[in-house]
CSV table of C-alpha atoms in Angstrom, one decimal:
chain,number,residue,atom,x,y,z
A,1,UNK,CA,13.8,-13.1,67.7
A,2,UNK,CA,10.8,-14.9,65.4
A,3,UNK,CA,8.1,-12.6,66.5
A,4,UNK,CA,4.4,-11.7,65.3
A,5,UNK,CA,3.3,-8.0,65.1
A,6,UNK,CA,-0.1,-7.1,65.6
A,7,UNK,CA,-1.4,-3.7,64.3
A,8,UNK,CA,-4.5,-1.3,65.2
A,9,UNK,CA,-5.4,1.6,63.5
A,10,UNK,CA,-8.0,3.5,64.9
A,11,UNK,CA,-9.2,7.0,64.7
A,12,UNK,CA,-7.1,8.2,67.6
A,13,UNK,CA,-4.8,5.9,67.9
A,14,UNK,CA,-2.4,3.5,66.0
A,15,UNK,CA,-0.9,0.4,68.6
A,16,UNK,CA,1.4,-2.2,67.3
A,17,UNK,CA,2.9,-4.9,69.3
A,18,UNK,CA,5.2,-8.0,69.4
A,19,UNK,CA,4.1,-11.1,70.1
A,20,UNK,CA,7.0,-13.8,70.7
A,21,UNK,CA,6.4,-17.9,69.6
A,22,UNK,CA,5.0,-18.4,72.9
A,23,UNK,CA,2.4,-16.0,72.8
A,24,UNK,CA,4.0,-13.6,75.2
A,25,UNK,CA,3.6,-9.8,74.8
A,26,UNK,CA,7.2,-8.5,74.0
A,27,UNK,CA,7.0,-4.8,72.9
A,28,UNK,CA,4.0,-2.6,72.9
A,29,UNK,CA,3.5,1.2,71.4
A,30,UNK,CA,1.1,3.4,71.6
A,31,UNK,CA,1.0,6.6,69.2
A,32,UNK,CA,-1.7,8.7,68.0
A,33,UNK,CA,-3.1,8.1,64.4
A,34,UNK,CA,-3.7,12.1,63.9
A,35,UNK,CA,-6.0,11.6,61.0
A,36,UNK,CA,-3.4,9.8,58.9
A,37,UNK,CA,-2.9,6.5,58.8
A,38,UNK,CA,-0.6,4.8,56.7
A,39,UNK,CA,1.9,8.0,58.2
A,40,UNK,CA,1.1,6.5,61.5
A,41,UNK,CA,1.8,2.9,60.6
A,42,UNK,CA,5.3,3.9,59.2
A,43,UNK,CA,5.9,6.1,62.1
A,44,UNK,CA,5.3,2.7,64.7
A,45,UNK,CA,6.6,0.0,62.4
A,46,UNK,CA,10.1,2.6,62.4
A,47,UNK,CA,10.1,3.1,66.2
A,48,UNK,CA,9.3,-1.0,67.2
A,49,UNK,CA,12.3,-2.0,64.6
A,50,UNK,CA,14.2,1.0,66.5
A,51,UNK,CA,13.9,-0.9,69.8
A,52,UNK,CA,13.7,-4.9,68.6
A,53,UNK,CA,16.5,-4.9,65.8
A,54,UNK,CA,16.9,-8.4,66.1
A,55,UNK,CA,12.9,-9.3,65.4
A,56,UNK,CA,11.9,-11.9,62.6
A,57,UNK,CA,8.5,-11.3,61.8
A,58,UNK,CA,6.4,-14.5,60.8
A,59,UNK,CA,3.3,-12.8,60.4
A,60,UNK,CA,1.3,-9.5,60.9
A,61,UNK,CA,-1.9,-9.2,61.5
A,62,UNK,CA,-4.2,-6.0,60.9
A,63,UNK,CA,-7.5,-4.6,62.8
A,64,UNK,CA,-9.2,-1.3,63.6
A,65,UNK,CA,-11.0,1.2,61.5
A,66,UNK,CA,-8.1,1.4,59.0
A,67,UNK,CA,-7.7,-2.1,59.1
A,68,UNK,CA,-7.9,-2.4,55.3
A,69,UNK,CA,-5.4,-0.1,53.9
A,70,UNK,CA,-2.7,-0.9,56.6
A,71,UNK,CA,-3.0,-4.0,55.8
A,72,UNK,CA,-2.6,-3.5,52.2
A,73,UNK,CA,0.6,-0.9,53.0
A,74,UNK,CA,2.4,-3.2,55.2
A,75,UNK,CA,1.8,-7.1,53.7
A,76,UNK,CA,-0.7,-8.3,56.6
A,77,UNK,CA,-1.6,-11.8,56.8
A,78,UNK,CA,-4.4,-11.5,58.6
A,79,UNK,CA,-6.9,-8.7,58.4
A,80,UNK,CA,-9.9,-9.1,61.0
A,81,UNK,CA,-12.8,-6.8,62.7
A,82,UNK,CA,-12.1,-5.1,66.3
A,83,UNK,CA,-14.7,-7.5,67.7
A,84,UNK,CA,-13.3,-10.6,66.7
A,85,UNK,CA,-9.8,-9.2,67.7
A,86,UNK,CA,-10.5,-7.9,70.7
A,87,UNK,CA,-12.0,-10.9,71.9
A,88,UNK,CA,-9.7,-13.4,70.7
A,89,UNK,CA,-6.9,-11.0,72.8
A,90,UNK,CA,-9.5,-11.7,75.8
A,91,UNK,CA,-9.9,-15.2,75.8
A,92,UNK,CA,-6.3,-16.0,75.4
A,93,UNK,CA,-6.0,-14.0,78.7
A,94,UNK,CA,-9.0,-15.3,80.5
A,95,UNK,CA,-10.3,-18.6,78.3
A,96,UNK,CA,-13.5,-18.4,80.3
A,97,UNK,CA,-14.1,-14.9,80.3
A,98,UNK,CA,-17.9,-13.6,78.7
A,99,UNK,CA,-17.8,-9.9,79.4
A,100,UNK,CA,-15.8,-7.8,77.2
A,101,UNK,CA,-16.4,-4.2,77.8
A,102,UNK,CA,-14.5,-2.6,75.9
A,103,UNK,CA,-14.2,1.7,75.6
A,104,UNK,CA,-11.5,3.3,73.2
A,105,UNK,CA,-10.9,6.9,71.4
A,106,UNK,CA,-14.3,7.4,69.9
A,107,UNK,CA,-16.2,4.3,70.2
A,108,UNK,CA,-17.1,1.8,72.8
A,109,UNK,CA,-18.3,-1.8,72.3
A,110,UNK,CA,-19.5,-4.9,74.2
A,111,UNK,CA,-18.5,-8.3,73.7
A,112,UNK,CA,-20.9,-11.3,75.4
A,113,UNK,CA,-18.7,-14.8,74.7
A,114,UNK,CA,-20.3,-18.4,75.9
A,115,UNK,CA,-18.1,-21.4,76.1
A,116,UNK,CA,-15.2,-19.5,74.0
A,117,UNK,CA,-17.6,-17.7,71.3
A,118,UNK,CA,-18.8,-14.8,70.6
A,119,UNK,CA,-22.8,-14.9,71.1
A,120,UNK,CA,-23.7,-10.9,70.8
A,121,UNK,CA,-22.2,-7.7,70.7
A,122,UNK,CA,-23.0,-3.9,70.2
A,123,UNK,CA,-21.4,-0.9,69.6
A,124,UNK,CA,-22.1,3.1,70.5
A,125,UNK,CA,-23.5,4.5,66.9
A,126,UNK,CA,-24.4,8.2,67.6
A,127,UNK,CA,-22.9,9.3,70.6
A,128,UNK,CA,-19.7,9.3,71.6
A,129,UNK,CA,-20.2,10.7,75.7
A,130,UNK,CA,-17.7,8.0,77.5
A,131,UNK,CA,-15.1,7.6,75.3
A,132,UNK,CA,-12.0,8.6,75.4
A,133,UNK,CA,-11.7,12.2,73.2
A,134,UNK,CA,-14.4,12.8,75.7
A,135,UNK,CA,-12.6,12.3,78.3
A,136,UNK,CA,-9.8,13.8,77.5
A,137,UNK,CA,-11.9,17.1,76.5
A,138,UNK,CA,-13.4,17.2,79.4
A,139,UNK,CA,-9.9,16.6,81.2
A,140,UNK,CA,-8.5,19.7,79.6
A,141,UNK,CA,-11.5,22.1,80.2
A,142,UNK,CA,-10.5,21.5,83.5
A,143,UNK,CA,-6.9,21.9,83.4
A,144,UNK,CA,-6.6,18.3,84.7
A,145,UNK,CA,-4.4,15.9,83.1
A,146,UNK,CA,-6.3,13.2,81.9
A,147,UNK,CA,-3.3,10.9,83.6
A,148,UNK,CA,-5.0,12.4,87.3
A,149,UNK,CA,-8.5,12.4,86.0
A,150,UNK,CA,-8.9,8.6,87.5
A,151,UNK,CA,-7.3,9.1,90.6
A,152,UNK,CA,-9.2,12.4,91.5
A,153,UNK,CA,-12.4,11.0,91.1
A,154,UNK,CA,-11.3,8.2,93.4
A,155,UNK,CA,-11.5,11.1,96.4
A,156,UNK,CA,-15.0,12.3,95.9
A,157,UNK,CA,-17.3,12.1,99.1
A,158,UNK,CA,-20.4,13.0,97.9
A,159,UNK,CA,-20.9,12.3,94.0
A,160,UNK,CA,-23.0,14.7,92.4
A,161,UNK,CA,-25.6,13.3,89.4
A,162,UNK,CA,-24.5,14.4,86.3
A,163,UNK,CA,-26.4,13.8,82.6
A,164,UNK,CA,-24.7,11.0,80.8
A,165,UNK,CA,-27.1,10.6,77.9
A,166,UNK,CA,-25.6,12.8,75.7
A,167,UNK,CA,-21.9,14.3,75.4
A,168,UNK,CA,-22.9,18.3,75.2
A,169,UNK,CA,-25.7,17.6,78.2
A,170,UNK,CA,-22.9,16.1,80.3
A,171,UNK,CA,-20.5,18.9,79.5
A,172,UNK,CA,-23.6,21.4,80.4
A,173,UNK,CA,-24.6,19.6,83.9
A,174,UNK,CA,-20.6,19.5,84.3
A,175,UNK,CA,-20.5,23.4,84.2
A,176,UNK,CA,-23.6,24.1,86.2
A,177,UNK,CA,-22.6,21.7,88.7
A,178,UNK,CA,-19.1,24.0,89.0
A,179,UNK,CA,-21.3,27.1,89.0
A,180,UNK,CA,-23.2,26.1,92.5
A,181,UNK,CA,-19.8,25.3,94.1
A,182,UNK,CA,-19.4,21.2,94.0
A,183,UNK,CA,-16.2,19.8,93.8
A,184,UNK,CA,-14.0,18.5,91.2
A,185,UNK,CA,-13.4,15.1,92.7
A,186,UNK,CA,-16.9,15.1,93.4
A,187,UNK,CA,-17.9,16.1,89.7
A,188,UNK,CA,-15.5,14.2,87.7
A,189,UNK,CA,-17.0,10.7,90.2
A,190,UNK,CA,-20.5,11.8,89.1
A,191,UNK,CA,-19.2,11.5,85.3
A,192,UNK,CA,-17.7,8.5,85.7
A,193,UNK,CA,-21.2,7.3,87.3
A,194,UNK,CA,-23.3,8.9,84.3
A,195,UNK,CA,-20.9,7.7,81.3
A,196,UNK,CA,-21.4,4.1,82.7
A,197,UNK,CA,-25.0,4.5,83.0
A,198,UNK,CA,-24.6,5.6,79.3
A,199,UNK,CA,-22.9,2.4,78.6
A,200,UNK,CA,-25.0,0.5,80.0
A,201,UNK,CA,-28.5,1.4,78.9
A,202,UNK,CA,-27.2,2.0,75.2
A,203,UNK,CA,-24.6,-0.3,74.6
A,204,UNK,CA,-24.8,-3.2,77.1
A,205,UNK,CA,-28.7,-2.8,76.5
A,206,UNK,CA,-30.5,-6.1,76.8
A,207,UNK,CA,-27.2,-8.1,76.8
A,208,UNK,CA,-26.6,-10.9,80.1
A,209,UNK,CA,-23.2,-9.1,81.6
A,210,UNK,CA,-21.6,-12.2,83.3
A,211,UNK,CA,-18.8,-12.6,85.5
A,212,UNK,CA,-15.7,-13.0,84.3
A,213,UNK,CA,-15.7,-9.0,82.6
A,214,UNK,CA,-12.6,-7.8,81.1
A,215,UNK,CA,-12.7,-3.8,80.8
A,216,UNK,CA,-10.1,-3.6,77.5
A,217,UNK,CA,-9.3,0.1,75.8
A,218,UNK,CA,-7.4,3.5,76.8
A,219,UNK,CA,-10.3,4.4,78.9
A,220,UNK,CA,-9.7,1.3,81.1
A,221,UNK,CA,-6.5,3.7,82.5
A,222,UNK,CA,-8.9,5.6,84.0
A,223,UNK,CA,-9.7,4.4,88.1
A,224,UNK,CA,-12.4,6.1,88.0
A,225,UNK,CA,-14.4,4.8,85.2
A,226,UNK,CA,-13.6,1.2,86.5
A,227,UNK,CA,-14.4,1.9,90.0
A,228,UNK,CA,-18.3,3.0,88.3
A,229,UNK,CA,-18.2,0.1,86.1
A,230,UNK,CA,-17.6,-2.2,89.4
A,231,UNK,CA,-20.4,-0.4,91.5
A,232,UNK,CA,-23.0,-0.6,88.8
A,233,UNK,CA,-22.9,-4.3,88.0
A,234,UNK,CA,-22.0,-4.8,91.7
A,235,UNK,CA,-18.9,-7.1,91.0
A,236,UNK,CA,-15.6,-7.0,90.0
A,237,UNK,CA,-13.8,-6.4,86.4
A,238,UNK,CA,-10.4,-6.9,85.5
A,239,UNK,CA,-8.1,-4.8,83.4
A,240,UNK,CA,-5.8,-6.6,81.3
A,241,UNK,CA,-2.0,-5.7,81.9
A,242,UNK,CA,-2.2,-4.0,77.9
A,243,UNK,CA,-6.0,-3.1,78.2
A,244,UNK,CA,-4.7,0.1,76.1
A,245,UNK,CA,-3.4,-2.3,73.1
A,246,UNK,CA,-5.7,-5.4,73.1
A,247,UNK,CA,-6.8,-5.1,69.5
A,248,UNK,CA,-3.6,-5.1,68.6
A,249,UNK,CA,-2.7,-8.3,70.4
A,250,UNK,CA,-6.1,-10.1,69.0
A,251,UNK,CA,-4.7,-8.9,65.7
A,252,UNK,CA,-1.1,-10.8,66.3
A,253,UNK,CA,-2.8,-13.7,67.8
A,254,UNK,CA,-4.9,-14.3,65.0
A,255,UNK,CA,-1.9,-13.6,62.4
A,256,UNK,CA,0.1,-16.0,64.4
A,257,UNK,CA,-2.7,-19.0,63.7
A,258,UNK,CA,-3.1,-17.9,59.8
A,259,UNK,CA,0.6,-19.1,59.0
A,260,UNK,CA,0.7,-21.7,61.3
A,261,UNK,CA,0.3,-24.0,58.8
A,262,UNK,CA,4.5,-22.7,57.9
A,263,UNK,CA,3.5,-20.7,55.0
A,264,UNK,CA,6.0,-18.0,54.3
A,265,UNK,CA,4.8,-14.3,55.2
A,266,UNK,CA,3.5,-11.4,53.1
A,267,UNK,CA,4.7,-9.1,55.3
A,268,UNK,CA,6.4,-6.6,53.4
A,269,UNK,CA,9.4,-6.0,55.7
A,270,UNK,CA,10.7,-2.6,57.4
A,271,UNK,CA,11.1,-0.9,54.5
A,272,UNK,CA,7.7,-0.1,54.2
A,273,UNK,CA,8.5,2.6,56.3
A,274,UNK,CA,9.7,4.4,53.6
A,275,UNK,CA,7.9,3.8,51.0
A,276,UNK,CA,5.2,6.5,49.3
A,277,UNK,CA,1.9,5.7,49.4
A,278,UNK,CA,-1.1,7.4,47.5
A,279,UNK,CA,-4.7,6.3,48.5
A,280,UNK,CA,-7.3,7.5,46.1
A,281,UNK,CA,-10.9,7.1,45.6
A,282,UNK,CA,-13.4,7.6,42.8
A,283,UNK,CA,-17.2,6.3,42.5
A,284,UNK,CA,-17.9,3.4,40.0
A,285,UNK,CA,-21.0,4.6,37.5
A,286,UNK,CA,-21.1,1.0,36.0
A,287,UNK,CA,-24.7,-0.1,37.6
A,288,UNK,CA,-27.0,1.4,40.2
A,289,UNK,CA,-25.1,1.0,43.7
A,290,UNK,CA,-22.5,3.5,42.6
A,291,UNK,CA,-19.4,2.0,44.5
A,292,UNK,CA,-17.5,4.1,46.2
A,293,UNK,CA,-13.9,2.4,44.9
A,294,UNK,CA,-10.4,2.8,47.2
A,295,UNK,CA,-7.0,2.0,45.5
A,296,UNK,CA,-3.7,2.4,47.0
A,297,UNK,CA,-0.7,3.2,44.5
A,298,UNK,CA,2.7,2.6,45.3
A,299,UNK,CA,5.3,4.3,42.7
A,300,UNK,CA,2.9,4.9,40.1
A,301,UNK,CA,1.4,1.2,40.4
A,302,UNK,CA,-2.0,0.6,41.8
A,303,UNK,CA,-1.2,-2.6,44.4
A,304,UNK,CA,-4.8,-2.8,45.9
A,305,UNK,CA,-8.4,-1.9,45.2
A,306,UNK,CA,-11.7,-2.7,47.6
A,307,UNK,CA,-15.5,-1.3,48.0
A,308,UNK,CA,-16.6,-3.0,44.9
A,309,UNK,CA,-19.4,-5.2,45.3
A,310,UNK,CA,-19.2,-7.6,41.9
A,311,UNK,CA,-15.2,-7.3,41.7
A,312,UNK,CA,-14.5,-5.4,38.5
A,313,UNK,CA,-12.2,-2.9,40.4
A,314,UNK,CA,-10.4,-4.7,43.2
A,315,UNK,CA,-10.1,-8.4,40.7
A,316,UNK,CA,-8.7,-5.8,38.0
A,317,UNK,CA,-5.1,-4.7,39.5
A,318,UNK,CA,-2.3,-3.5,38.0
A,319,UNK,CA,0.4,-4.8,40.2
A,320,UNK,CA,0.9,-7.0,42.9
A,321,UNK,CA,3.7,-6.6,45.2
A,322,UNK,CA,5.0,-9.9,46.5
């Protein structure tokens, strides 16, 4: 099967997928990135060759917070932002979409598209109250798995108000709301209701939220969350069938269009699985902006360098792997 992969590494979690020649989502995995990356990559490219023995990859495409260095470990052709992936991964499922709200592990980010492009966008910088470690903190405080945590908010009656502006202030009003004997359903609907006020006066602050919204992300599981989303903006939002993995598509999509052209792939095959990667870092004293350098080395060799602004370190390497 001629196949693209697409590949994001984020914080919490590392998703590759398979994208066939028609664009159709073949395979998807989901694993948790665990703090180290290029482990994680190895662990998902291992498991997707597990399941699609027959794949022949034509190009791989990178995105996410590690975006960089797995795409220097595993060959990517195409290494791009989560905004531009994401959004790409959105229009190809909705071409006239403009909302993109999107909520992952630890970071949450709005897209506003007109007539195909990207206009505006935002993301959370110092709070991290709606995401999904959040989520799934608050989840285990109460003993509820964070698979139920949707559908138990769906039952609440009577939601209470709970602080959304900050994560420790939520978690606070979550515990004295307990304490004077509300329910959980009724408690966990009231977060859902303060974390999209959060969104929404932070991160969706001064953008035009138009109709057709696609809520992308792991948090987009959650029925609850969507269900506030929906009665805030007073319409409806759609949740992509891989909402959890969009990044990941984006990142095949556009990986798919860079060899287009039939240029041969520098994807360097399955075996990167096993191979042993060092990353490094050291700062450059050679002028005033002190550059904090990254190099990967691969059996001794340095393959890749980057955080240099003038080029001395990442135009100056050792060895290129083809």
């Amino acid at each position: 099967m001629q196949a693209y992969l697409g590949i994001d590494v984020g914080s919490v979690s590392t998703n590759v997928i398979i994208l066939d020649d028609q664009a159709v989502v073949r395979d998807t995995l989901y694993i948790r990135t665990q703090g180290r990356p290029i482990e994680a990559v190895q662990t998902g490219l291992r498991q997707i060759y597990e399941r699609n023995p027959d794949i022949m990859v034509r190009g791989v495409g990178t995105t996410g917070s590690a975006r960089v260095l797995s795409g220097v470990v595993i060959g990517a052709d195409s290494v791009k932002n989560e905004i531009t992936a994401h959004a790409v991964a959105a229009m190809h499922l909705v071409p006239d979409v403009q909302t993109v709200l999107e909520i992952g592990g630890q970071d949450s980010k709005i897209i506003i598209m007109r007539s195909g492009i990207v206009t505006d966008f935002a993301m959370n910088t110092v709070c991290a109250a709606g995401t999904g470690s959040f989520l799934d903190q608050q989840a285990a405080r109460l003993n509820i798995p964070i698979e139920q945590f949707g559908d138990i908010a769906l039952e609440s009656q009577a939601p209470v108000r709970v602080a959304g502006r900050c994560a420790v202030f939520a978690e606070s009003d979550m515990i004295h709301k307990q304490q004077t004997g509300h329910s959980t359903a009724d408690i966990l609907n009231g977060l859902c209701q303060a974390l999209v006020r959060n969104y929404l006066n932070n991160v969706g602050k001064g953008k035009q939220i138009k109709e057709p919204i696609l809520f992308q992300g792991g948090v987009a599981a959650n029925k609850g969350m969507c269900r506030a989303f929906e009665e805030a903006l007073n319409t409806k939002v759609l949740v992509p069938p891989h909402f959890n993995v969009m990044g990941a598509v984006g990142a095949a999509l556009l990986a798919k269009e860079e060899v287009s052209d039939g240029r041969p792939t520098a994807f360097r095959g399955f075996g990167v699985t096993d191979f042993s990667y060092q990353p490094k870092s050291f700062e450059c004293s050679g002028c005033a902006n002190m550059c904090e350098i990254v190099e990967i080395i691969l059996n001794d060799k340095v393959i890749s360098r980057w955080g240099d602004h003038c080029g001395k370190w990442s135009n100056n390497v050792s060895e290129s792997l083809q």
